[in-house]
Coordinates of C-alpha atoms and ligand atoms in Angstrom, one line a residue:
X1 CA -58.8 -40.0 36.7
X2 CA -59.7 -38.6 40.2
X3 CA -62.6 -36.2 40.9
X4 CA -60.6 -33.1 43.0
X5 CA -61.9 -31.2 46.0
X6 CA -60.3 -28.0 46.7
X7 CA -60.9 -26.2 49.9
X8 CA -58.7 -23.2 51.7
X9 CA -59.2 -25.5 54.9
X10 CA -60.4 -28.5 56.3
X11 CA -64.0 -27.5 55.6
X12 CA -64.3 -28.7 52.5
X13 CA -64.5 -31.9 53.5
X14 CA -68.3 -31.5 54.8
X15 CA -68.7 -31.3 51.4
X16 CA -66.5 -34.3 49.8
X17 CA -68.3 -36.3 52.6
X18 CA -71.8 -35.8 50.9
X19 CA -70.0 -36.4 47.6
X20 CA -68.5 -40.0 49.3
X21 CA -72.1 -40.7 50.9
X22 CA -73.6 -40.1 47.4
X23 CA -71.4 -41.1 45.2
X24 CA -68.7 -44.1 46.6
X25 CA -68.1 -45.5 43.6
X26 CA -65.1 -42.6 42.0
X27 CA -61.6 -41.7 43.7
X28 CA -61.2 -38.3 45.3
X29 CA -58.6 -36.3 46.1
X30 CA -58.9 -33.9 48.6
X31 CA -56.8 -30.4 48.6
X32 CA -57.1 -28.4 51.9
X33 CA -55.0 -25.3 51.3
X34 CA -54.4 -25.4 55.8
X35 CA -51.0 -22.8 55.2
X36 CA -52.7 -20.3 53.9
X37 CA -56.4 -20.0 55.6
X38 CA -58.0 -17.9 56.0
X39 CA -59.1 -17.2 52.7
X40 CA -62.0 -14.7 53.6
X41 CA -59.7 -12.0 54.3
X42 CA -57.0 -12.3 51.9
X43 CA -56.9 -9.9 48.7
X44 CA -58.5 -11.0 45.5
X45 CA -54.8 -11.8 44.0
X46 CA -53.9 -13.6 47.1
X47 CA -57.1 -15.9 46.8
X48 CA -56.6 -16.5 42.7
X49 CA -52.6 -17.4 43.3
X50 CA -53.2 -20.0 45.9
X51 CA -55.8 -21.1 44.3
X52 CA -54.5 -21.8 41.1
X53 CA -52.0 -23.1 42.8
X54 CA -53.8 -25.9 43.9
X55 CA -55.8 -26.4 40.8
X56 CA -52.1 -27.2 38.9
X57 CA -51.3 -29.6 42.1
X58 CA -55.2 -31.4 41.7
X59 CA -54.5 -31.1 37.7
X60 CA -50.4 -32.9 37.9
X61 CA -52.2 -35.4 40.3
X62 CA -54.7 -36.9 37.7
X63 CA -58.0 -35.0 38.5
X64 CA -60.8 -34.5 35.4
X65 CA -62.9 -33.1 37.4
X66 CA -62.2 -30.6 39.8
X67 CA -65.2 -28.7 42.4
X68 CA -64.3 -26.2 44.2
X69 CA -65.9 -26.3 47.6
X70 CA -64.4 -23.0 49.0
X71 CA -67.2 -20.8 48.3
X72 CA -65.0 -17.6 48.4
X73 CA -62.1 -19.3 45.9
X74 CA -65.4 -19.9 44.1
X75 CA -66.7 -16.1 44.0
X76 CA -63.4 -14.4 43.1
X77 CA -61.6 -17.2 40.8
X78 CA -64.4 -19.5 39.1
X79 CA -65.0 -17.1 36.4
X80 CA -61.0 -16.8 35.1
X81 CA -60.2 -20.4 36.1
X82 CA -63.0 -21.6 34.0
X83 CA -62.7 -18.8 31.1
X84 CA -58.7 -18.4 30.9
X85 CA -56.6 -20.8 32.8
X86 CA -58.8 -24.2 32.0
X87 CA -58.5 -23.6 28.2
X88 CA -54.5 -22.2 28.3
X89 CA -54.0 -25.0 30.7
X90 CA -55.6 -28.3 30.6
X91 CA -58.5 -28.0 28.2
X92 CA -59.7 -31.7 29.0
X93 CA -60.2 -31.2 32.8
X94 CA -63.5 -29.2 34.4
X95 CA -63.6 -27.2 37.0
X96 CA -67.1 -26.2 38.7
X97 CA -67.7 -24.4 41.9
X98 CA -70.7 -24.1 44.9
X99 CA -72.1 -21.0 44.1
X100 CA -74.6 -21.5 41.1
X101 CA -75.3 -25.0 42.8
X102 CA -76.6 -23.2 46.2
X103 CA -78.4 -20.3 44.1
X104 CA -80.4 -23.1 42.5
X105 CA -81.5 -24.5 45.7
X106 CA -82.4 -21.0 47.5
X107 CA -84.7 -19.8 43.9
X108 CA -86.6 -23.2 44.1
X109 CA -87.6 -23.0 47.9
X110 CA -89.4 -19.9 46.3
X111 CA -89.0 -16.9 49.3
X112 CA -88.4 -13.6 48.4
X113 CA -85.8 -12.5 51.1
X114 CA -82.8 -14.0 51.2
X115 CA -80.0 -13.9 53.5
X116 CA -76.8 -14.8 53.1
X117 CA -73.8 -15.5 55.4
X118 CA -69.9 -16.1 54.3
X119 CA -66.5 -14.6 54.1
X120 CA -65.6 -11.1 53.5
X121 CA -64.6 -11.7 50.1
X122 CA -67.3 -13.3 49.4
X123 CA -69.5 -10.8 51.0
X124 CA -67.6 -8.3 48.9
X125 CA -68.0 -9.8 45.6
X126 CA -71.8 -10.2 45.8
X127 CA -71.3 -13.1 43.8
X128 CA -74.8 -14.6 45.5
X129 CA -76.4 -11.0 45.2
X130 CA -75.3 -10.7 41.6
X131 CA -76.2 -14.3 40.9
X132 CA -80.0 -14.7 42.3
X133 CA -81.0 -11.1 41.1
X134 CA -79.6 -12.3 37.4
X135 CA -82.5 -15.5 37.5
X136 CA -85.3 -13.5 39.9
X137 CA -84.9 -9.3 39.9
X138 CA -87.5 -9.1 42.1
X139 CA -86.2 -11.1 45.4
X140 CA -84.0 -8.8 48.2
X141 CA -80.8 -9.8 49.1
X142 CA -79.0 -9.4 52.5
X143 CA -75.6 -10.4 52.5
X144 CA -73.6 -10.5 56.1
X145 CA -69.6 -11.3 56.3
X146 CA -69.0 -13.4 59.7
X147 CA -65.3 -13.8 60.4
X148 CA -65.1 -14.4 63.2
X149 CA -66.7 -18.3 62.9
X150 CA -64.0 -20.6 60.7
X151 CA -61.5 -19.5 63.0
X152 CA -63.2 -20.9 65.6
X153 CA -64.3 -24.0 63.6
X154 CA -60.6 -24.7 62.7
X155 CA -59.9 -24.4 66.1
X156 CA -62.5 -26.6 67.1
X157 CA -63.7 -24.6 69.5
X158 CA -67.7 -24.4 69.7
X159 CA -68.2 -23.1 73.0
X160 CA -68.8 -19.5 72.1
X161 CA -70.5 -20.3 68.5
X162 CA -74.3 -20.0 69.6
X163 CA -74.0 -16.2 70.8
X164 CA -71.1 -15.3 67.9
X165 CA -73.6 -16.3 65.5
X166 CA -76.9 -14.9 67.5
X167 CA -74.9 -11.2 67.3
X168 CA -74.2 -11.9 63.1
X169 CA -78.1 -13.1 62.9
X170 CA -79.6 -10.4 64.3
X171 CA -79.4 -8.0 61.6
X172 CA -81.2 -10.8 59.1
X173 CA -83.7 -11.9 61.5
X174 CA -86.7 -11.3 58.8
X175 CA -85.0 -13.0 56.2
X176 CA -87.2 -16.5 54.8
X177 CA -84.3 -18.1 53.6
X178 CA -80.4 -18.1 54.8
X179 CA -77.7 -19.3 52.4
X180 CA -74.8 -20.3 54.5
X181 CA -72.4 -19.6 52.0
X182 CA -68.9 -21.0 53.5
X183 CA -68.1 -24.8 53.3
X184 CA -67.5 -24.5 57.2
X185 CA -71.0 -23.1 57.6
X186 CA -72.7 -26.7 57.7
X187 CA -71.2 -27.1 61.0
X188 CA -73.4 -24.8 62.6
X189 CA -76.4 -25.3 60.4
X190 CA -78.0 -26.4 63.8
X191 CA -77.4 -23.4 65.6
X192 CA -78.4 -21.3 62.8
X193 CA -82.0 -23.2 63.0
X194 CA -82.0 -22.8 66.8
X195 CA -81.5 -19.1 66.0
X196 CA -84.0 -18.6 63.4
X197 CA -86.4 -21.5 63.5
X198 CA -89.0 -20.2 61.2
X199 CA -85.8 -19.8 58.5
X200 CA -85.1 -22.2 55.5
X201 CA -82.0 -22.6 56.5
X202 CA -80.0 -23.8 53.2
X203 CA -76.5 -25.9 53.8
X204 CA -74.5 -27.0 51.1
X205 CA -74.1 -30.2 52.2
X206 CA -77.5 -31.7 52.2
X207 CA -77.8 -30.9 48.1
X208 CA -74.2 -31.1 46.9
X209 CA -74.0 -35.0 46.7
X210 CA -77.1 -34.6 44.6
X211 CA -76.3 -31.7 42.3
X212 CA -73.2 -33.2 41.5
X213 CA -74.8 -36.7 41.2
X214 CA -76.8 -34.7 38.5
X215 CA -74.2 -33.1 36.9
X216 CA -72.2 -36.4 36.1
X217 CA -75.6 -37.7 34.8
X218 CA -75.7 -34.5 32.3
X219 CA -71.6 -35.2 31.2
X220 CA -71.5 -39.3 30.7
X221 CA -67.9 -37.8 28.6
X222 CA -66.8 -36.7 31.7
X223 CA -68.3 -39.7 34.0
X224 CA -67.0 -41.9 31.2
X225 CA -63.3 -41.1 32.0
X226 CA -63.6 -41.0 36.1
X227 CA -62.1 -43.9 38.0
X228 CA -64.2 -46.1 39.8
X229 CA -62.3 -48.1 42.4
X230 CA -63.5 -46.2 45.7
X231 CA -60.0 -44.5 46.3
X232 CA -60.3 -41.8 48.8
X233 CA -57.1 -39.5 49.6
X234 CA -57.0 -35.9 51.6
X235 CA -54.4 -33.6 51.7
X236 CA -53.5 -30.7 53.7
X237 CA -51.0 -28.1 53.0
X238 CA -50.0 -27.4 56.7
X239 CA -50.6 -30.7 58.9
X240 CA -50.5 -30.3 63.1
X241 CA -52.8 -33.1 65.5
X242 CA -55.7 -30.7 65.7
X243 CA -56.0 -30.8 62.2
X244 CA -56.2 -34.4 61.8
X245 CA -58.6 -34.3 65.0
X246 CA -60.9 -31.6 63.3
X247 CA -60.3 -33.8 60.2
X248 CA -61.7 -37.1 61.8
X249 CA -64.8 -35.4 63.4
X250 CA -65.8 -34.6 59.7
X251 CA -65.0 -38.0 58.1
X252 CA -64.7 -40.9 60.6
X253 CA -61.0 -42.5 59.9
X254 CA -59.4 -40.1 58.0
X255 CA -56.0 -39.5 57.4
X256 CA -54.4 -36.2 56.5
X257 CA -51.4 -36.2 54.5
X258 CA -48.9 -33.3 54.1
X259 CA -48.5 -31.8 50.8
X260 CA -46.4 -28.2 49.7
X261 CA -48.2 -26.0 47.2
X262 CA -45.7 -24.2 44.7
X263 CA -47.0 -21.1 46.7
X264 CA -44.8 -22.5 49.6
X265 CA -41.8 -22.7 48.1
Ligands
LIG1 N1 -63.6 -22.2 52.8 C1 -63.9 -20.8 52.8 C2 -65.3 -20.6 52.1 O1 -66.0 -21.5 51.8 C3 -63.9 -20.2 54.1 C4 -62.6 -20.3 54.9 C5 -61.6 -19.2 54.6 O2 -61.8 -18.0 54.9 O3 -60.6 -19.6 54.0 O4 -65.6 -19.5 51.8

């Protein structure tokens, strides 16, 4: 049994590296829905068919455990995948998502205004609003969409990031703390500290390794039933050579593989 990542790009693997770096020892499968991204501007139904499309591809391909690294697949499907699907479906495998993880980390650095930056549907759903106001009422939340910056990750084209991301800052320059709330945001967690160096600056992939490191430590039923033999596979649902070159600047050596999603056919 295979521990599942499921991105609606190539972003997510940022986040399956810090699992690899913190956890070798289990086999991943990676899911990079690549046909259909972006999700950010896709309606709510849109985002929940694709992505339970790829949680019945991760499930039919031997995965127990299944995270969720697309923070806006999180925001509008965690709730029903978890709550509905899961026990209809496959009552045995869990499925856990970025968003609670990343809450935890921006209540214990302890400031009061918080900014946060992702998709427009995760804007939309103020799923981190909602979420930190539920544990600490008294914090503000600003919460900015920026659209404009996976496309140009997937592209692989930095040269305009800096002053794309100065214009989307500007509006939280007093915030103490800034969630980037998008699995691609790690990428420019630099800039964002160039931007705002007096910021905590919170990225999901310098705590992820570690919450989920924690989590299997909580579940030893789960961790019990996870295979051990350092497998690693990725898959994409729309392959072309930038992809795999975007791929291989996240993880060294990597290679894609083409899939179709039942949402293809
Ligand atoms: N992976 C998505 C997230 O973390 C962002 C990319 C997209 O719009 O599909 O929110």
């Amino acid at each position: 049994m295979k521990i599942g990542v499921f991105d609606s790009g190539l972003g997510g693997l940022v986040i399956t590296k810090a699992f690899i770096d913190t956890l070798p020892q289990y086999d991943y499968l990676y899911l990079g829905d690549t046909a259909h991204l972006p999700y950010g501007e896709k309606t709510s139904g849109r985002i929940l068919k694709y992505t339970l499309d790829a949680m019945k591809w991760l499930i039919k391909h031997d995965c127990k455990l299944i995270i969720i690294a697309c923070n806006t697949a999180t925001s509008i499907c965690l709730r029903y995948i978890q709550q509905k699907f899961i026990p209809a479906e496959a009552p045995d495998v869990k499925v856990l998502g970025v968003v609670i993880p990343t809450v935890e980390v921006a209540l214990a650095g302890g400031e009061k205004h918080i900014g946060v930056i992702a998709t427009k549907a995760t804007v939309e759903s103020h799923i981190y609003q909602t979420e930190l106001k539920k544990i600490n009422p008294n914090i503000s939340v600003a919460e900015q969409a920026t659209p404009q910056i996976v496309p140009l990750i997937e592209s692989n084209d930095f040269s305009d990031m800096e002053k794309v991301l100065e214009d989307y800052l500007l509006p939280l320059k007093n915030v103490e703390s800034l969630i980037l709330g998008c699995t691609h945001y790690p990428l420019i967690k630099d800039y964002a500290r160039k931007i705002l160096p007096n910021c905590h600056i919170i990225s999901q992939d310098e705590f992820m390794g570690e919450k989920l490191a924690d989590y299997l430590r909580r579940h030893p039923e789960i961790e019990s039933k996870l295979g051990k033999h350092q497998k690693q596979r990725f898959f994409v649902s729309k392959i072309n050579p930038q992809a795999q070159l975007i791929a291989e600047r996240l993880i060294p050596h990597i290679l894609l593989e083409q899939t179709t999603l039942l949402s293809q056919c």
